[in-house]
Each structure stands twice: as structure tokens, then as C-alpha cells.
PDB file of C-alpha atoms in Angstrom:
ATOM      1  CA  UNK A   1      40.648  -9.909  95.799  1.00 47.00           C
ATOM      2  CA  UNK A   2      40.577 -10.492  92.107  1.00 51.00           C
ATOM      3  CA  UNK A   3      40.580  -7.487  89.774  1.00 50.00           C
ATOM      4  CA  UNK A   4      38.623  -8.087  86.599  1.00 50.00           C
ATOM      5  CA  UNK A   5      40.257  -8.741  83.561  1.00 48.00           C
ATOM      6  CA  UNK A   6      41.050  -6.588  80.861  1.00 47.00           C
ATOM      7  CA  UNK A   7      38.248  -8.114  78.187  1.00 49.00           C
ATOM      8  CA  UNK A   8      35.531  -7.610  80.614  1.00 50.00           C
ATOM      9  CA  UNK A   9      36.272  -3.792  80.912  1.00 51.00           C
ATOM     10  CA  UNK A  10      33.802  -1.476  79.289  1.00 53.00           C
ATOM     11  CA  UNK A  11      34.534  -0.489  75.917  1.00 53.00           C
ATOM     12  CA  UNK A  12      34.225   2.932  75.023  1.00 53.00           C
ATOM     13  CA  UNK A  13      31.245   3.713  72.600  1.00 48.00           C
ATOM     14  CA  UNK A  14      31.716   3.604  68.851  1.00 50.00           C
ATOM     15  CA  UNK A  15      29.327   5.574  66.977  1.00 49.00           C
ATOM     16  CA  UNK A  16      30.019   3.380  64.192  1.00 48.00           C
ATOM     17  CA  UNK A  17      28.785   0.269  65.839  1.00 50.00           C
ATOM     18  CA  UNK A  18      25.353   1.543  65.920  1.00 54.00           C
ATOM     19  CA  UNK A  19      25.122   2.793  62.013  1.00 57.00           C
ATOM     20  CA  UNK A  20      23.533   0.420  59.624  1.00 57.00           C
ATOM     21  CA  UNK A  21      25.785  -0.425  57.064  1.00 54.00           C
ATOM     22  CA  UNK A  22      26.463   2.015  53.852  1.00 56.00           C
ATOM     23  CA  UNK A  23      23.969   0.692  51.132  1.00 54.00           C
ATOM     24  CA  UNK A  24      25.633  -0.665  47.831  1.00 58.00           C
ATOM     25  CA  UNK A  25      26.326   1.866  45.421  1.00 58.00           C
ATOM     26  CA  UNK A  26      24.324   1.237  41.745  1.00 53.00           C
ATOM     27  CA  UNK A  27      26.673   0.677  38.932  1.00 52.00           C
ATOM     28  CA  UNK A  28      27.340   3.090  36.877  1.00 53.00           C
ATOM     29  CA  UNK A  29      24.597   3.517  34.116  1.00 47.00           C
ATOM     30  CA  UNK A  30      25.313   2.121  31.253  1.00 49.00           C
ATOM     31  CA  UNK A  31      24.591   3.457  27.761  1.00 49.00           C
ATOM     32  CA  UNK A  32      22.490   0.344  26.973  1.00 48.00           C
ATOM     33  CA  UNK A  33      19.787   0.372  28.715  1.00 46.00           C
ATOM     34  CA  UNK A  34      18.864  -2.963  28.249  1.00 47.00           C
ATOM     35  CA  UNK A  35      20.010  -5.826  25.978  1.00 48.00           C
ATOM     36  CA  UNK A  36      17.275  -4.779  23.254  1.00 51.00           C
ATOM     37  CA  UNK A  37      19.778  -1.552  22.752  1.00 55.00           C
ATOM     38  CA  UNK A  38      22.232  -3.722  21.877  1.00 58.00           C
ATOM     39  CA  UNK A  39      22.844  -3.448  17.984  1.00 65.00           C
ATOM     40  CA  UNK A  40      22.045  -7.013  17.597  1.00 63.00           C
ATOM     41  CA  UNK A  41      18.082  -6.277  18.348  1.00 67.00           C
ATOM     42  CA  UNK A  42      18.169  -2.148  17.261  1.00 79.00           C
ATOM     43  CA  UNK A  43      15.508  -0.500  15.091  1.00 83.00           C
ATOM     44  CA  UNK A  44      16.129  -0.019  11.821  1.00 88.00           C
ATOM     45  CA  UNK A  45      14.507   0.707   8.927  1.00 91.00           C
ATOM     46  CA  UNK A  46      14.813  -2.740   7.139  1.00 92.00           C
ATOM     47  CA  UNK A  47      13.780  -4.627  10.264  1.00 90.00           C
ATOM     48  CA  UNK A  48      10.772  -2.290  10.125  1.00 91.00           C
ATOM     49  CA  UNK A  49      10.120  -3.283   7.114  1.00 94.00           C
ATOM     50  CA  UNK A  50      10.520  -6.854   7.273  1.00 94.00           C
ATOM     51  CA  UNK A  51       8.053  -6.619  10.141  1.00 92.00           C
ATOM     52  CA  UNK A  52       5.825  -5.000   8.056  1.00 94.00           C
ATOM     53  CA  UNK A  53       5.874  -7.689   5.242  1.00 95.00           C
ATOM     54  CA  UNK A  54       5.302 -10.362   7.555  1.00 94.00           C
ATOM     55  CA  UNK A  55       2.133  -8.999   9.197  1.00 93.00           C
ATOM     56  CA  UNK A  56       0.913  -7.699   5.517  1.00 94.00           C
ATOM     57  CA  UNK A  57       1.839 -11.521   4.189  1.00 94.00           C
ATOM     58  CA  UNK A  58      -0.043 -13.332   7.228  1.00 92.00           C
ATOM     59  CA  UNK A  59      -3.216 -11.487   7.994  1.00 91.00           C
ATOM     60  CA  UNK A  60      -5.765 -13.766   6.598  1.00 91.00           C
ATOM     61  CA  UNK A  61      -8.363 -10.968   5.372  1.00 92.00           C
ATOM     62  CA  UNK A  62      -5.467  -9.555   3.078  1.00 94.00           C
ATOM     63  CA  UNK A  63      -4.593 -13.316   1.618  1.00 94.00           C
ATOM     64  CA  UNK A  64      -8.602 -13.826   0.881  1.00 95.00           C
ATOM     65  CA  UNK A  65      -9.043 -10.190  -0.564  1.00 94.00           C
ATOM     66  CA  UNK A  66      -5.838 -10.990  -2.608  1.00 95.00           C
ATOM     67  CA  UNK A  67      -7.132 -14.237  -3.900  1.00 95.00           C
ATOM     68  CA  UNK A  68     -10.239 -13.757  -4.812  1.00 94.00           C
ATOM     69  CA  UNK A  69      -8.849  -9.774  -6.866  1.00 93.00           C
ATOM     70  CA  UNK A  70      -6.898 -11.941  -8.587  1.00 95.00           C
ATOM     71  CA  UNK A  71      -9.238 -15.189  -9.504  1.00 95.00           C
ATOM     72  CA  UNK A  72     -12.317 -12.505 -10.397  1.00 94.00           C
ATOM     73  CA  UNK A  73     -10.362  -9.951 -12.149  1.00 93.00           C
ATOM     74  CA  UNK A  74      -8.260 -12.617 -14.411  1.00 93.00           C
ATOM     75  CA  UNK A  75     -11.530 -14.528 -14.853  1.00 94.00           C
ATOM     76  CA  UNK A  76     -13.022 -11.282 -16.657  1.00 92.00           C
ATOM     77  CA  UNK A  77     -10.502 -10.997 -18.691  1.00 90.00           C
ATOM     78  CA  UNK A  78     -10.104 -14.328 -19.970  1.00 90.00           C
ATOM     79  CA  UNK A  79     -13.934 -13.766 -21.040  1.00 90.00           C
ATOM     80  CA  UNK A  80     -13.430 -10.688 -22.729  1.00 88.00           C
ATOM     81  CA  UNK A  81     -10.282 -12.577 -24.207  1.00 86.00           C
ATOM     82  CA  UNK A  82     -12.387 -15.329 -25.162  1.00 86.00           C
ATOM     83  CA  UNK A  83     -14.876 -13.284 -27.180  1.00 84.00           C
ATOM     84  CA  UNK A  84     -12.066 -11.156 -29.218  1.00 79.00           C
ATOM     85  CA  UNK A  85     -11.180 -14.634 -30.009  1.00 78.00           C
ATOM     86  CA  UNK A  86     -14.086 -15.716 -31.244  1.00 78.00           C
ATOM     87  CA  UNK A  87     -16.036 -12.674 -32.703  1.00 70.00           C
ATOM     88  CA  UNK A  88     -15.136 -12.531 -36.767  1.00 58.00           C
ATOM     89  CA  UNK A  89     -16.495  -9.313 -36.836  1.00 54.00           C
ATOM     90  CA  UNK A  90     -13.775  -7.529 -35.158  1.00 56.00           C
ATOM     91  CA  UNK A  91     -11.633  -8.866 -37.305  1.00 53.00           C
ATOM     92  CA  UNK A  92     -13.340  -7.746 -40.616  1.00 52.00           C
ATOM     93  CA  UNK A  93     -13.111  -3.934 -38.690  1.00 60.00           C
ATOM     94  CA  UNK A  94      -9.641  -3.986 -37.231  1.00 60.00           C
ATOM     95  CA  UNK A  95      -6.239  -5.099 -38.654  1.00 65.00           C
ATOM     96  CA  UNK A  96      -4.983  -7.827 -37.287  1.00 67.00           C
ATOM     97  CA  UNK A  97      -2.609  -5.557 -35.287  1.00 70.00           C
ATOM     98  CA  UNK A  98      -4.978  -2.983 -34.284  1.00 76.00           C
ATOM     99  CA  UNK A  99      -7.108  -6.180 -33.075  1.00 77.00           C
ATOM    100  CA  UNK A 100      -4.360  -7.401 -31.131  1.00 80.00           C
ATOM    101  CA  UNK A 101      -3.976  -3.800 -29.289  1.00 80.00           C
ATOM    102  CA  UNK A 102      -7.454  -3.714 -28.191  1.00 81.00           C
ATOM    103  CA  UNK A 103      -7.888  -7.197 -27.660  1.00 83.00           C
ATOM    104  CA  UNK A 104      -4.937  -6.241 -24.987  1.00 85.00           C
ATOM    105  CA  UNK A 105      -5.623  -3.030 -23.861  1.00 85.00           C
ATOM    106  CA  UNK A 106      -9.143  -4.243 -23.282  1.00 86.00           C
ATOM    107  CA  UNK A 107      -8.312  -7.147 -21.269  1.00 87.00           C
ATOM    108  CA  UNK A 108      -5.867  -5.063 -19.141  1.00 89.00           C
ATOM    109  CA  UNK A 109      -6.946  -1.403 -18.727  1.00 86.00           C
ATOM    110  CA  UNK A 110     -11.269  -2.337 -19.215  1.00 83.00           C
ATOM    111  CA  UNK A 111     -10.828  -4.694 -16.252  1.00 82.00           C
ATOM    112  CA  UNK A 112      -9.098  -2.118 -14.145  1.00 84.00           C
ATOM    113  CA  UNK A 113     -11.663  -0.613 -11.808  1.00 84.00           C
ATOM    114  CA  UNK A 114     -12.161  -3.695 -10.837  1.00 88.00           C
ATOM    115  CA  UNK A 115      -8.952  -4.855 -10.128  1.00 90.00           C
ATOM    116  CA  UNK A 116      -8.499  -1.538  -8.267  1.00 90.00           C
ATOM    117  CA  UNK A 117     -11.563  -2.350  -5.811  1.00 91.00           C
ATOM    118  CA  UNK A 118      -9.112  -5.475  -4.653  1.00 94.00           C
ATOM    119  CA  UNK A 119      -6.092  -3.185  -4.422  1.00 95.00           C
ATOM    120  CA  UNK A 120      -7.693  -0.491  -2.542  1.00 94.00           C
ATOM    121  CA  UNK A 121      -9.250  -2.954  -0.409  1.00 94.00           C
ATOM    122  CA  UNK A 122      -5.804  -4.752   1.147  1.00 91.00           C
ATOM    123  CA  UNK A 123      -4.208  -1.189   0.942  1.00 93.00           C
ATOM    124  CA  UNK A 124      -6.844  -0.123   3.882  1.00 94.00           C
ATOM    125  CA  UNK A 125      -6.693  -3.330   5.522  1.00 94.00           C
ATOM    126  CA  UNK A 126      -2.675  -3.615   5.672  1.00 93.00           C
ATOM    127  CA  UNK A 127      -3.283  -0.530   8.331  1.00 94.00           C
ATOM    128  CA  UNK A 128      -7.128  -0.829   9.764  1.00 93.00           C
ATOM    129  CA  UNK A 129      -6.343  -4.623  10.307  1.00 91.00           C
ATOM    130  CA  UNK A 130      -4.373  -3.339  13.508  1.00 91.00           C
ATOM    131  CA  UNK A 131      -6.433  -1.114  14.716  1.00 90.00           C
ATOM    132  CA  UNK A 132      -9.050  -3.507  14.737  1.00 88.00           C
ATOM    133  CA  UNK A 133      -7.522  -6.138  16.760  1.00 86.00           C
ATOM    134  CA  UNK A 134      -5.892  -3.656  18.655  1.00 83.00           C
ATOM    135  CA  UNK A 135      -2.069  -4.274  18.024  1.00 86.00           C
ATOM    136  CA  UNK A 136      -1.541  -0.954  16.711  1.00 87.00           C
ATOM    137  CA  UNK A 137      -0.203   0.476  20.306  1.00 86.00           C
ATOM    138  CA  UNK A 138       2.304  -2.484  20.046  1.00 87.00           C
ATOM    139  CA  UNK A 139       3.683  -1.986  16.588  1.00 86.00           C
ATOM    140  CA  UNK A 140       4.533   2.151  17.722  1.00 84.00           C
ATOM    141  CA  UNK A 141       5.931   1.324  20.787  1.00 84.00           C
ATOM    142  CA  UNK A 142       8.594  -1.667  19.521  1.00 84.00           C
ATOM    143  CA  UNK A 143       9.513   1.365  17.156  1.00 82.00           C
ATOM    144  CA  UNK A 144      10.010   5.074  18.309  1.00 81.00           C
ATOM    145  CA  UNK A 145      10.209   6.743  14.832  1.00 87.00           C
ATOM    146  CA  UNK A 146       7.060   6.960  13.630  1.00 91.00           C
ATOM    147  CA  UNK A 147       7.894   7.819  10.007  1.00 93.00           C
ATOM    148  CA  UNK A 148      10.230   5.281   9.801  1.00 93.00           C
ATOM    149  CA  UNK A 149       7.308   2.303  10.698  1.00 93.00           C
ATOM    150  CA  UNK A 150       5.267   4.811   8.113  1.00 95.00           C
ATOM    151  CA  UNK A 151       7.958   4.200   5.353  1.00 96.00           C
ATOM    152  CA  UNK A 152       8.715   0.860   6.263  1.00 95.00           C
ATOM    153  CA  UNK A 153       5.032  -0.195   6.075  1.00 96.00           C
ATOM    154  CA  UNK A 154       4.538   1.675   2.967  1.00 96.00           C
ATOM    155  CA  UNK A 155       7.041   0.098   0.592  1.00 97.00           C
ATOM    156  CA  UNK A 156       5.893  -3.747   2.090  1.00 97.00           C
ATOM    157  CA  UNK A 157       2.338  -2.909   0.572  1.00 96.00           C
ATOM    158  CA  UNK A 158       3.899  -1.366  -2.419  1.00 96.00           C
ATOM    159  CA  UNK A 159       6.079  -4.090  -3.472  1.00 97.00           C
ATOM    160  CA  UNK A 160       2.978  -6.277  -2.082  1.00 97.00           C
ATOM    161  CA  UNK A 161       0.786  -5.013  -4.377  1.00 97.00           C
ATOM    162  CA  UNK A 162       3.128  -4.907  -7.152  1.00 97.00           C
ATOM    163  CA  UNK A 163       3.888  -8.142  -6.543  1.00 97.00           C
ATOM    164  CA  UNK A 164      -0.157  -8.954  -7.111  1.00 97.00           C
ATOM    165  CA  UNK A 165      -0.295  -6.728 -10.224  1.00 95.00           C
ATOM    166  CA  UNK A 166       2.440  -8.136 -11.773  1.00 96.00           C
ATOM    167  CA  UNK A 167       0.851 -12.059 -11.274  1.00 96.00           C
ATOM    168  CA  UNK A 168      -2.370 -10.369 -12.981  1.00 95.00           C
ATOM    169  CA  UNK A 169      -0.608  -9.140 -15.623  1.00 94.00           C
ATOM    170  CA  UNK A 170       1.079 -11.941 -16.512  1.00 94.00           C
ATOM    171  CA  UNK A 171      -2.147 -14.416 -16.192  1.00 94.00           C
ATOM    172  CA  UNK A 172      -3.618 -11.914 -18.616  1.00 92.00           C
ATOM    173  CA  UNK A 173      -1.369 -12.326 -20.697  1.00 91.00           C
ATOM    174  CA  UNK A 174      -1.199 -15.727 -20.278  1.00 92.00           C
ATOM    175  CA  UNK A 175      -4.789 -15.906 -21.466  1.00 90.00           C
ATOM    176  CA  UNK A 176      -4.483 -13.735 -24.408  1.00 88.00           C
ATOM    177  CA  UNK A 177      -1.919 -16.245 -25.744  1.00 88.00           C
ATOM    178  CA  UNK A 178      -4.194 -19.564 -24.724  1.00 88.00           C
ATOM    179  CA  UNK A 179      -7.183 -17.801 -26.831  1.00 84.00           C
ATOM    180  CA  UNK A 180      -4.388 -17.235 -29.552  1.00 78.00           C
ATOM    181  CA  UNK A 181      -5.106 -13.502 -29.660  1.00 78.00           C
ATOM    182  CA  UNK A 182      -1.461 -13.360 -28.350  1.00 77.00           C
ATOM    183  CA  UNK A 183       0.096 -10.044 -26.830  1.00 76.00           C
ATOM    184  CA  UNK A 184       1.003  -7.008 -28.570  1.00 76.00           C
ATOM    185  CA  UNK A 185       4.975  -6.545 -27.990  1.00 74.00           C
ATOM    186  CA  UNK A 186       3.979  -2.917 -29.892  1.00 73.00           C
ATOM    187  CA  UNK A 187       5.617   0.095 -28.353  1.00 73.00           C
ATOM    188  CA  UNK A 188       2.274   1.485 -27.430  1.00 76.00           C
ATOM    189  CA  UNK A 189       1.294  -1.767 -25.305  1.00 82.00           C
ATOM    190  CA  UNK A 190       4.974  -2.260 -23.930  1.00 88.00           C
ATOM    191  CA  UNK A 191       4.315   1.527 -21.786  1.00 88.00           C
ATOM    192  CA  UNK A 192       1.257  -0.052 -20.666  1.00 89.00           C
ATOM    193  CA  UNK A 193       2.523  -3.596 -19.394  1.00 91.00           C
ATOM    194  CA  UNK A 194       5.411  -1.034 -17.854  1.00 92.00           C
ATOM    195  CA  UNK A 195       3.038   0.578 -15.868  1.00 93.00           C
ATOM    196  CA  UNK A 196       0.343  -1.369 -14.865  1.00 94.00           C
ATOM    197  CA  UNK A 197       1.489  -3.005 -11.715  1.00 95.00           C
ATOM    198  CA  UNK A 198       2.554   0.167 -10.480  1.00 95.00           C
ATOM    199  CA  UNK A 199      -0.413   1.870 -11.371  1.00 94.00           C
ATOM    200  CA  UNK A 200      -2.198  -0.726  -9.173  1.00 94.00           C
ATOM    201  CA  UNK A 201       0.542  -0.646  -6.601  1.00 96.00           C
ATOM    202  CA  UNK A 202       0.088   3.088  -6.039  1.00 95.00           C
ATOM    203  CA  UNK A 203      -3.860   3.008  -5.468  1.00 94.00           C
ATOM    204  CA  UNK A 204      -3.011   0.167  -2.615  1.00 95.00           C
ATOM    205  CA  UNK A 205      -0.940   3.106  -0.881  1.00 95.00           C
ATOM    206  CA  UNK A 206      -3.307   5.340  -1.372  1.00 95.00           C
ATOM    207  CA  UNK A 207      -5.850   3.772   0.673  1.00 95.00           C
ATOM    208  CA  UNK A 208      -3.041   2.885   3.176  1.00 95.00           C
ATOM    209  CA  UNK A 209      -3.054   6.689   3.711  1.00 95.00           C
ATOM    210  CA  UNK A 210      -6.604   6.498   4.355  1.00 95.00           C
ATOM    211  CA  UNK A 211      -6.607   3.906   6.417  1.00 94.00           C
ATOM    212  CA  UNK A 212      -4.269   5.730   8.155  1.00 94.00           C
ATOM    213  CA  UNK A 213      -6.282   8.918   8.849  1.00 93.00           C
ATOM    214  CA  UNK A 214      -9.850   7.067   9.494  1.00 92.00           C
ATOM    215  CA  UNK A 215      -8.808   3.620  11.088  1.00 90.00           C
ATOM    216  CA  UNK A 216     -11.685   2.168  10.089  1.00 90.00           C
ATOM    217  CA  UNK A 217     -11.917  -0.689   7.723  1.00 89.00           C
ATOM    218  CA  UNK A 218     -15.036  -0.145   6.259  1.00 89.00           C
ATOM    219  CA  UNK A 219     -14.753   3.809   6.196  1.00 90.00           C
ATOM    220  CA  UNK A 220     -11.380   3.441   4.014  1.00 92.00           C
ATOM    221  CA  UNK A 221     -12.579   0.998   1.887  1.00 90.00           C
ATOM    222  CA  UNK A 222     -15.740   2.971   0.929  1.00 91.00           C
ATOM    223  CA  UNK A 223     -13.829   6.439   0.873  1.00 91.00           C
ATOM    224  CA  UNK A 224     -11.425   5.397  -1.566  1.00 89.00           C
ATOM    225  CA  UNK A 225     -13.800   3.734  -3.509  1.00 87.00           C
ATOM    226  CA  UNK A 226     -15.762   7.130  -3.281  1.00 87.00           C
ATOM    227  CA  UNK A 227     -12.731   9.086  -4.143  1.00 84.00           C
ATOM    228  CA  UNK A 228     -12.043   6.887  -7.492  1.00 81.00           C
ATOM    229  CA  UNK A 229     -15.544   6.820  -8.431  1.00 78.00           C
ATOM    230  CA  UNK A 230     -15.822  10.812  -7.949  1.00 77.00           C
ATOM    231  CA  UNK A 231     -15.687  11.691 -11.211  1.00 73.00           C
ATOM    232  CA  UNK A 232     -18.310  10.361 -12.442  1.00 74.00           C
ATOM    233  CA  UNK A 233     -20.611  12.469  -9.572  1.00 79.00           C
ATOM    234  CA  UNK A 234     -18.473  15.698 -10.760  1.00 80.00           C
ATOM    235  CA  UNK A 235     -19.211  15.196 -14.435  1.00 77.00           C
ATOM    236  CA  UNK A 236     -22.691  15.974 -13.243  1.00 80.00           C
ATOM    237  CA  UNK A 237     -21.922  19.961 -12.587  1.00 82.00           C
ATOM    238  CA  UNK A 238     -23.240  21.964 -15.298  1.00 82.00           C
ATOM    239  CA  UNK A 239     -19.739  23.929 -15.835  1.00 82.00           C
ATOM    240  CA  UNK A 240     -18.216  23.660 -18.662  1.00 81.00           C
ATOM    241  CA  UNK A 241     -15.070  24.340 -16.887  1.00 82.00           C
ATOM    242  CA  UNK A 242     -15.686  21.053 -14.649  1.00 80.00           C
ATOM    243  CA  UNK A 243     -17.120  19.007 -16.764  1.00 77.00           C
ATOM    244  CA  UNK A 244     -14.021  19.452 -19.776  1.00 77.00           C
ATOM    245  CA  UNK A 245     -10.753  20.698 -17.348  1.00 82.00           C
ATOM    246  CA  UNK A 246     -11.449  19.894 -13.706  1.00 84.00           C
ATOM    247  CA  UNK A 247     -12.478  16.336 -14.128  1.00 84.00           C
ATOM    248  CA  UNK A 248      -9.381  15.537 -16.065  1.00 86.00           C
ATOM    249  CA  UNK A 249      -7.452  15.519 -13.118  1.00 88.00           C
ATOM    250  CA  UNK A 250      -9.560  13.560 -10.470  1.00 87.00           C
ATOM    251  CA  UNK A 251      -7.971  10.022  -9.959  1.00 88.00           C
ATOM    252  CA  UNK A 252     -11.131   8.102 -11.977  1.00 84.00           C
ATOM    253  CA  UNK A 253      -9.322  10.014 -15.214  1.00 84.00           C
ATOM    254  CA  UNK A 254      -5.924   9.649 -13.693  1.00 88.00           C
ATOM    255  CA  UNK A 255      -4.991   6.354 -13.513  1.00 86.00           C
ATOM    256  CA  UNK A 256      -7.038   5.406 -17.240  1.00 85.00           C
ATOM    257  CA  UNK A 257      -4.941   7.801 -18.670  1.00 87.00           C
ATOM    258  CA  UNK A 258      -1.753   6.901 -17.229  1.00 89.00           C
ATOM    259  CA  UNK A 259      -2.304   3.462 -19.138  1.00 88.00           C
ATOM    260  CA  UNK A 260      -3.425   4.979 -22.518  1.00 85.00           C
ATOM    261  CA  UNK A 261      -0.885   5.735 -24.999  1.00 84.00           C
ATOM    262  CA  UNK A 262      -1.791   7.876 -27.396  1.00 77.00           C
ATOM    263  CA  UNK A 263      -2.063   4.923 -30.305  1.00 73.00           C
ATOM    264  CA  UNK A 264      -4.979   3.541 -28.236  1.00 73.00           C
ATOM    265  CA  UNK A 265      -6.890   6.323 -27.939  1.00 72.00           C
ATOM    266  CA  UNK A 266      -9.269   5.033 -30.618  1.00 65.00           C
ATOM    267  CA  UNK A 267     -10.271   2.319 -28.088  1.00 65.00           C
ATOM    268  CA  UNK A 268     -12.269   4.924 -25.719  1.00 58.00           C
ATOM    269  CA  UNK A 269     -12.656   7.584 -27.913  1.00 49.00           C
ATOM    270  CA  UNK A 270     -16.276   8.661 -25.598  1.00 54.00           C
ATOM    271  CA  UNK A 271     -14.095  10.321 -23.253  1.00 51.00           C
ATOM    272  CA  UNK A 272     -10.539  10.456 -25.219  1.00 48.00           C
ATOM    273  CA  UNK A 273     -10.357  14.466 -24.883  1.00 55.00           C
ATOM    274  CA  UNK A 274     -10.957  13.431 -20.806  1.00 65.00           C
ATOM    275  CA  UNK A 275      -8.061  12.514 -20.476  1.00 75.00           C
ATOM    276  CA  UNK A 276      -4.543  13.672 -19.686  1.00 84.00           C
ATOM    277  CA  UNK A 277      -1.626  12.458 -22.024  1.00 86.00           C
ATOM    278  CA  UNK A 278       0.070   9.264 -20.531  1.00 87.00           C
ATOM    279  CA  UNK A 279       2.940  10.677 -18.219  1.00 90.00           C
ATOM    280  CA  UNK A 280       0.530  13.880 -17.042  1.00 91.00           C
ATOM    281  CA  UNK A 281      -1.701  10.958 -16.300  1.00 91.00           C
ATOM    282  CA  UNK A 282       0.741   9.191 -14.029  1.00 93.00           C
ATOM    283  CA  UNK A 283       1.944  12.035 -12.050  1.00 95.00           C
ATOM    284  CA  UNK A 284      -1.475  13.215 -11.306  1.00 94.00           C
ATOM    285  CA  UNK A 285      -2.284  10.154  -9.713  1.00 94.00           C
ATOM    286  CA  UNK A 286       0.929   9.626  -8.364  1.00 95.00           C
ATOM    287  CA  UNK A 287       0.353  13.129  -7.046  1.00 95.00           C
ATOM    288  CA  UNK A 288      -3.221  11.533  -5.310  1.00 94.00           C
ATOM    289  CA  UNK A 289      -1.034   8.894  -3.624  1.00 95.00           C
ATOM    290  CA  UNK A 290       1.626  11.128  -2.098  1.00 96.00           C
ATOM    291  CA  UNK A 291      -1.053  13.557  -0.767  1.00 96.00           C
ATOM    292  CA  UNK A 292      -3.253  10.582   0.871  1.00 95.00           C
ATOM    293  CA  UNK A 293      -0.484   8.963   2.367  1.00 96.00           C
ATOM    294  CA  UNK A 294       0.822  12.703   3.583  1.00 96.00           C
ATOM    295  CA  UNK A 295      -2.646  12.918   5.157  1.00 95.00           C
ATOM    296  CA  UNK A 296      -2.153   9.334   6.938  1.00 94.00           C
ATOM    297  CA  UNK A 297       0.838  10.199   8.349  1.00 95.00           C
ATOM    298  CA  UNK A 298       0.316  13.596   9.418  1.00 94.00           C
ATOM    299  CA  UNK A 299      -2.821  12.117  11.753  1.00 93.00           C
ATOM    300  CA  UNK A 300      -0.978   8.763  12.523  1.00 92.00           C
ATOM    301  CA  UNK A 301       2.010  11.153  13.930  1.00 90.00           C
ATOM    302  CA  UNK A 302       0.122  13.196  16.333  1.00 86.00           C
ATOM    303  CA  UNK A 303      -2.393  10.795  17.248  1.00 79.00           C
ATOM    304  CA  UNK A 304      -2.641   8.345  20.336  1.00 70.00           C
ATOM    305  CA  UNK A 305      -2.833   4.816  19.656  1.00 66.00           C
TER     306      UNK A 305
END
């Protein structure tokens, strides 16, 4: 009788024949979590920036609102150019330097509310345009650090807006020599050619900082307009006190007197003891800026996009 072979004899049983198999182990985590940590596509301040610039530079309400500030408000003063130019009583008045200053501080500083409205107007809109189309949630999540997109943000509409001032300034100018009135290279007028573009410049941050806090379009627009324009409301209050101390510091009076040397004082002498010296001027509006855009950031930081 055959006796079975040795391969077909039982085996004895393996527990780890009936075990699934160890699952793979994950590799160790890395301290990149993804390629975007790699330094090549990091976060940092000037990519924030640049980011900034290019939405502020291709938004199509801020290139109309920019275009049109500068046509209207260059237009004006080539007409108020035009008539120093051509009215001979001035000059049987004035000097011929003393024409020249007003003829420029007239063309610059009398058309400046209404250069403002444009600057206020993109300010808002470099912030409100996001909330309205609803990329805001986007632009704080491809950057953790809020104060850094704050920052960022807030020196590509500065040096927008400078930008801007400085094109109106020089068109002004431009006209001022085409009308042959020419352009005062005085030392009272060279403090105000200094500052205007970052007078300007400052008022577009300002109502960044509003747009900031309201993220409305419409709502910053018409509060910052409301806050420049308060004085005027204010000078109403029958205190001496407010009518003579308090309203020399509201940003109507600021930003005029930031712009006035004390040589051209002559020029609005109907509210000349308004207004602040030159540098007081200045700072007190600068002061305006820095507590707006304080106020944007402090709601942009703890609100939900």
C-alpha cells in the first residue's frame, strides 16, 4: 500500500497566513506641507503687495474714476489758468510775482476738493471692489497675516494715488506755462508742489480705511465725503469755541492748510485765522488718515469674510 507523500501532509496552522497584510506606513511628515510652502511660492510682504497693485491697476471702476479725476480736475484748472491769463485787472492789483503765486496756488489748492472727491472715491473702491464681487474671502485666505495684506494693500493705493497726483500736478503746471502765466519756483509754492500729491495720496488711504470698516462702496464714498465736508456743518454751532478752535482741526481745514504757506495766506484771507500753520496742518490730517485706516483694520482683523 502506498503511503502518501510528504507534500500532501497537513501543514500545521500559521496564524500568520490568515492576517491581512501590515498596511504601508505614511512617510514621515514633512515640514512643507505642500509645494506652495516651498520658498519659491511663500508669502511675503512684497508679493502682497505686488498683488495688491495689480488688482488696484486692473479693476476697471478704479481706471474710469482715475480718468475722468484727472481729465475734470485738470480741465478746471486750465480754465481758471486761462482767465488769470487773460484778466488785465489782476495784473494792475498784483505784482507780477504775487500774480504768479495765486495764479498757482489757485489752480492747484482751489481745485482741490474736487480732486479729492476722485481720490477718495478709488481709495474706497481699491477695498469695497472685493467685497462686492466677492473675492475678498480669496485674497485672506492666499495670505494668513492679515496686517501684512493690510500694509501691503495700503502702500499700492498710496503710491497709486501719488502716482495720480503727481500726473495732475504736473498737467497743471503744464497749463500754467501754455497760458504763459508760468509756475512760481518761489519757496512758498515749492512746499506746496512738495506736498500736494501726498496730500491727495493720504485722503485715498483714508477712505481705504473706510472702506475697510463699512464694505460698502457707496457708504465709503459718501462717508468720507461727509467727513471732509464736516466742517462746514460744524461751523454752524453757535460756540465760539467751535466755530474759531475746534473746526481748525477737522480734515476740511486740514488738508487746505497743509498746502498754504504762510506767504499765501492773502489768497483766502475769509478763513486765514481757520487755519492751522502748514506742518500743524499736515499732521492733523495725516493724523485723520492713520486713525481711519486704524479703524479699517481693527474691523477687517476680527471680522469674517
Amino acid at each position: 500500500m502506498n503511503t502518501p507523500s510528504a507534500a500532501a501532509a497537513p501543514q500545521p496552522f500559521s496564524s500568520s497566513a490568515s492576517q491581512p497584510a501590515p498596511a504601508s506606513q505614511p512617510a514621515p511628515v514633512s515640514h512643507r506641507l505642500s509645494r506652495f510652502a516651498d520658498p519659491a511660492y511663500r508669502v511675503t510682504f512684497w508679493r502682497s503687495f505686488l498683488s495688491s497693485w495689480y488688482k488696484i491697476t486692473h479693476t476697471g471702476s478704479i481706471r474710469w474714476v482715475t480718468v475722468c479725476g484727472v481729465v475734470v480736475t485738470v480741465l478746471f484748472a486750465a480754465i481758471i489758468t486761462f482767465s488769470f491769463a487773460t484778466l488785465d485787472e489782476m495784473g494792475a492789483i498784483l505784482s507780477p510775482s504775487k500774480l504768479q503765486i495765486t495764479a498757482n496756488y489757485v489752480a492747484l489748492v482751489g481745485m482741490m476738493v474736487l480732486a479729492m472727491l476722485f481720490f477718495l472715491a478709488f481709495g474706497a473702491l481699491s477695498v469695497t471692489n472685493e467685497y462686492s464681487v466677492g473675492t475678498m474671502r480669496i485674497t485672506a485666505l492666499a495670505d494668513a497675516s492679515r496686517i501684512r495684506e493690510f500694509l501691503g494693500r495700503g502702500l499700492a493705493i498710496w503710491l497709486y494715488a501719488l502716482v495720480v497726483g503727481i500726473v495732475v500736478l504736473l498737467a497743471t503746471l503744464l497749463c500754467l506755462a501754455l497760458f504763459g502765466v508760468g509756475f512760481s519756483t518761489s519757496g512758498p509754492m515749492l512746499s506746496v508742489y512738495l506736498l500736494y500729491a501726498p496730500v491727495l495720496a493720504c485722503s485715498s488711504l483714508l477712505a481705504m480705511g473706510v472702506g475697510y470698516a463699512l464694505r460698502s462702496s457707496a457708504g465709503a464714498i459718501v462717508l468720507t465725503v461727509a467727513v471732509i465736508l464736516l466742517g462746514d456743518l460744524v461751523r454752524l454751532i453757535p460756540i465760539k469755541f467751535v466755530q474759531e478752535q475746534l473746526v481748525q482741526f477737522l480734515p476740511h481745514a486740514a488738508f487746505p492748510a497743509a498746502l498754504t504757506p504762510e506767504e499765501t495766506r492773502h489768497i483766502v484771507m475769509d478763513v486765514t485765522d481757520q487755519y492751522l500753520p502748514q506742518w500743524a496742518g499736515f499732521l492733523v490730517f495725516l493724523a485723520w488718515t492713520i486713525g481711519a485706516c486704524a479703524i479699517g483694520f481693527a474691523k477687517y482683523r476680527k471680522s469674517d469674510v
